[in-house]
Amino acid sequence: MTLSLVRCDLIRRQNLINGKWTDASTGGRYAVSNPATGAVLAEVPDSGPADARAAADAAYRALPAWRENLPRERAALLKRWHALILANADDLAKLISLEQGKPLAEGRGEVAYGASYVDWFAGEATRVYGDLIPQQQPGKRMSAIKEPIGVVAAITPWNFPLAMIVRKIAPALAVGCTVVAKPAEDTPLTALALAALAVDAGVPPGVLNVITASRSLGIDAVAQWLADDRVRKITFTGSTAVGMHLARESADTLKKLSLELGGNAPFIVFDDADLDAAVAGLMAAKFRNGGQTCVCPNRVYVQAGIYDRFAAELAERAGALKVGPATDPVAQIGPMINARAIEKITRHVEDALHHGAQVLTGGKPLRQLGAHYFAPTVLVHASEQMLLNREETFGPVIALFRFETEEHVVRQANDTPFGLAAYFYTQDMRRAERVARRLEAGVVGVNEGAVSSEAAPFGGVKASGYGREGSKYGLDDFLSIKYVCQGGLD
Ligand code: NAD
């Protein structure tokens, strides 16, 4: 698959700043490559602090007019953007697959999923209500008004090049904020194509600005936004270490943050579960995007009574998965994003084997396909001292822990600094209610492996961050509340 699209003007190799496509001020560029082959797809600007500042200048200048627009005008713009995203779904899916590696069918799924957030927030734009506070004193009226927080900086990861960035831009624009955005260095092309479609939809100059950068210059570019007190909010999805860094470095300008960070999701299968449904739920939740999602089950606990049956069935299904590049129409798992990912997955598997795990299927890189492929893997006899118990593997590896009691497994599931997603399967309704309540996670799937929806609040607790994306709560992070007290009314 080469970099050619039906609409070739969606292949953008420049930043969007103040409505103009521009190079980095230094003229620097870096290469974006296809993880399936290593081939260079395009070169894009390697932007630094000067470009970040120019983007923030533009966003700050555009803010007064944008926030004064009627909500339904902002909603109309988002609806046009939504329609254009869907109209160009094939091109966007191809870009996603080319730069990120996921199979084309998954790329199409991501376009539909991401677009649903734009549609959702177009609706929510017109429903930002305040409150008239019941009167406390004669002649006084007290009200609470919700206002856009100001310029928002969005920083996103590579695993969902479209969905992660629209989940941030759409609610920000909906409430009247302006945006500066920096996509992940591995996957900037989808973000630039989305920006081109936003321009087509009529986004005014400066309201949405997107800059691209390599990892090292990108850190300096973001540092510029962290220190800029005109940027009032950071919305970030990525690793916990970087999220903590952003929180620390933005403390001097006291920005509002929403941080969607790493997970270490438990997936619990009780003896009384519907075994087929649990296997199917785990397959769907784990192998989506080759295991490279923050809500992927990372620690799978199976109760002793069904452990062997569950492991055998799972290994059979995982072993039958087709691995290959996005160009292969039957591929269900693509390449991992880069060599660092393969190194981490290999290290986790080797460490698990060293601590007594056994491989039922997979267990190694698939070098015959290319440098970045790893076989879908099922390991048994997982234990707490293994690395994969403590860290996200972020790859197609399932390790099965055996457990005896509900009390013990809930304690184990919660014994992690993270708290993004958690899943469990049971047919006992009282247990369903009890365990859902006790799990320390922002998102819980009960007899369900596919939990994401634009209508639901998505986000974590503990070291998985704070803030919620999607749903009616998804606007809150982009708003501040102003209390107005009007006197002399009697
Ligand atoms: P990452 O934290 O390395 O990078 C994310 C973004 O931050 C990229 O744009 C990167 O360029 C930028 N960045 C990196 N270091 C920076 C620094 N010092 N200063 C400023 N910006 C910096 O994460 P990743 O490897 O791209 O993504 C994988 C991680 O993201 C996983 O931990 C995964 O769980 C998490 N994730 C979380 C969610 C969620 O919703 N909670 C969703 C997807 C991924």
XYZ file of C-alpha atoms in Angstrom, residues 90-269:
180
model
C -11.685 5.312 2.952
C -8.819 7.774 2.596
C -8.608 8.334 6.342
C -8.701 4.587 7.062
C -5.876 4.091 4.587
C -3.785 6.814 6.220
C -4.397 5.316 9.677
C -3.396 1.850 8.499
C -0.349 3.119 6.631
C 1.171 5.084 9.473
C -0.076 3.039 12.426
C -0.245 -0.479 10.991
C -3.721 -1.661 11.983
C -5.675 -3.740 9.445
C -7.762 -1.678 7.040
C -11.052 -2.936 8.504
C -9.930 -1.672 11.909
C -8.850 1.610 10.339
C -12.384 2.008 8.953
C -13.774 1.142 12.376
C -11.625 3.850 13.931
C -12.913 6.446 11.461
C -16.525 5.598 12.334
C -15.727 5.530 16.045
C -13.840 8.840 15.995
C -16.476 10.511 13.830
C -19.150 9.520 16.345
C -17.493 11.852 18.890
C -17.653 14.785 16.482
C -21.347 14.113 15.925
C -21.945 13.701 19.646
C -20.258 16.960 20.598
C -22.017 18.813 17.774
C -25.189 17.872 19.659
C -23.764 18.685 23.076
C -22.612 22.145 21.886
C -26.179 23.402 22.136
C -26.822 21.896 25.558
C -24.342 23.708 27.806
C -26.682 24.875 30.548
C -25.919 26.961 33.597
C -27.980 27.334 36.770
C -30.151 29.995 38.282
C -29.503 29.527 41.991
C -32.606 29.605 44.216
C -32.844 33.074 45.707
C -30.968 33.527 48.989
C -31.615 37.237 49.750
C -34.161 39.826 48.610
C -33.074 41.800 45.565
C -30.234 39.476 44.632
C -29.999 37.061 41.733
C -27.246 34.460 41.713
C -26.390 32.414 38.670
C -23.717 29.982 37.518
C -22.647 30.338 33.906
C -20.434 27.918 32.013
C -17.751 29.503 29.859
C -15.067 28.087 27.549
C -11.834 27.728 29.466
C -9.718 29.328 26.711
C -6.909 28.025 24.533
C -6.575 24.237 24.788
C -3.423 22.255 23.985
C -4.109 18.682 22.818
C -1.317 16.085 22.839
C -2.111 12.628 21.557
C -0.629 9.104 21.227
C -0.091 6.983 18.114
C -2.399 4.039 18.783
C -5.606 5.741 17.555
C -4.314 8.485 15.238
C -7.829 9.736 14.444
C -10.020 8.891 17.426
C -7.753 10.289 20.146
C -7.366 13.708 18.551
C -11.005 14.251 17.531
C -12.100 13.218 21.039
C -10.235 16.325 22.232
C -10.764 18.811 19.413
C -14.517 18.246 19.078
C -15.561 19.061 22.678
C -13.106 21.985 22.818
C -14.504 23.585 19.669
C -18.068 22.746 20.719
C -17.907 24.924 23.834
C -15.985 27.796 22.224
C -12.341 26.992 23.032
C -9.626 27.285 20.409
C -7.043 24.533 19.986
C -3.350 23.939 19.447
C -2.588 20.271 18.837
C 0.470 18.062 18.505
C -0.160 14.483 17.357
C 2.262 11.656 18.155
C 5.446 11.735 16.086
C 4.719 8.287 14.585
C 1.262 9.198 13.273
C 0.948 12.856 12.228
C -0.537 12.317 8.743
C -4.041 11.421 9.901
C -4.136 14.491 12.170
C -3.059 16.756 9.294
C -5.733 15.233 7.028
C -8.336 15.880 9.729
C -7.147 19.479 9.949
C -7.520 19.821 6.149
C -11.101 18.568 6.438
C -11.771 21.004 9.280
C -10.606 23.819 6.986
C -12.972 22.503 4.303
C -15.732 22.520 6.906
C -15.075 26.221 7.475
C -13.069 26.355 10.695
C -11.913 29.999 10.999
C -8.165 30.762 10.953
C -6.519 30.178 14.334
C -9.410 28.192 15.836
C -7.649 24.889 15.137
C -3.850 24.742 14.792
C -1.879 21.525 14.320
C 1.896 21.218 14.473
C 3.980 18.087 13.974
C 7.336 17.247 15.515
C 9.808 14.463 16.161
C 9.875 13.222 19.740
C 12.827 15.383 20.845
C 11.730 18.691 19.319
C 8.103 17.899 20.174
C 9.029 17.879 23.852
C 10.425 21.427 23.498
C 7.366 22.522 21.523
C 5.001 21.241 24.207
C 7.208 22.836 26.897
C 6.484 26.171 25.232
C 2.734 25.598 25.706
C 3.241 24.429 29.286
C 4.933 27.714 30.160
C 2.486 29.912 28.215
C -0.174 31.272 30.553
C -2.513 31.966 27.631
C -2.866 28.186 27.207
C -5.410 27.380 29.916
C -5.807 23.670 29.498
C -3.852 20.585 28.514
C -5.742 17.559 27.298
C -3.402 14.595 26.989
C -3.633 10.922 26.148
C -0.502 8.840 26.527
C 1.736 7.261 29.096
C 1.547 7.915 32.820
C 5.166 9.090 32.983
C 4.547 11.813 30.391
C 1.211 12.750 31.990
C 2.958 13.306 35.315
C 5.632 15.368 33.584
C 2.949 17.593 32.016
C 1.237 18.066 35.374
C 4.514 19.055 37.030
C 5.704 21.353 34.266
C 2.386 23.185 33.935
C 2.095 23.873 37.655
C 3.567 27.371 37.357
C 0.739 28.470 35.070
C -1.906 26.450 36.968
C -3.540 24.938 33.920
C -6.511 22.650 34.045
C -5.479 19.173 32.921
C -7.235 16.099 31.692
C -4.986 13.086 31.557
C -5.964 9.810 29.889
C -3.000 7.676 30.868
C -1.778 4.115 30.877
C -3.743 1.150 32.186
C -3.108 -2.371 33.437
C -6.589 -3.773 32.981
C -7.652 -6.900 34.865
C -10.008 -9.344 33.116
C -11.611 -11.795 35.539
C -13.444 -14.961 34.548
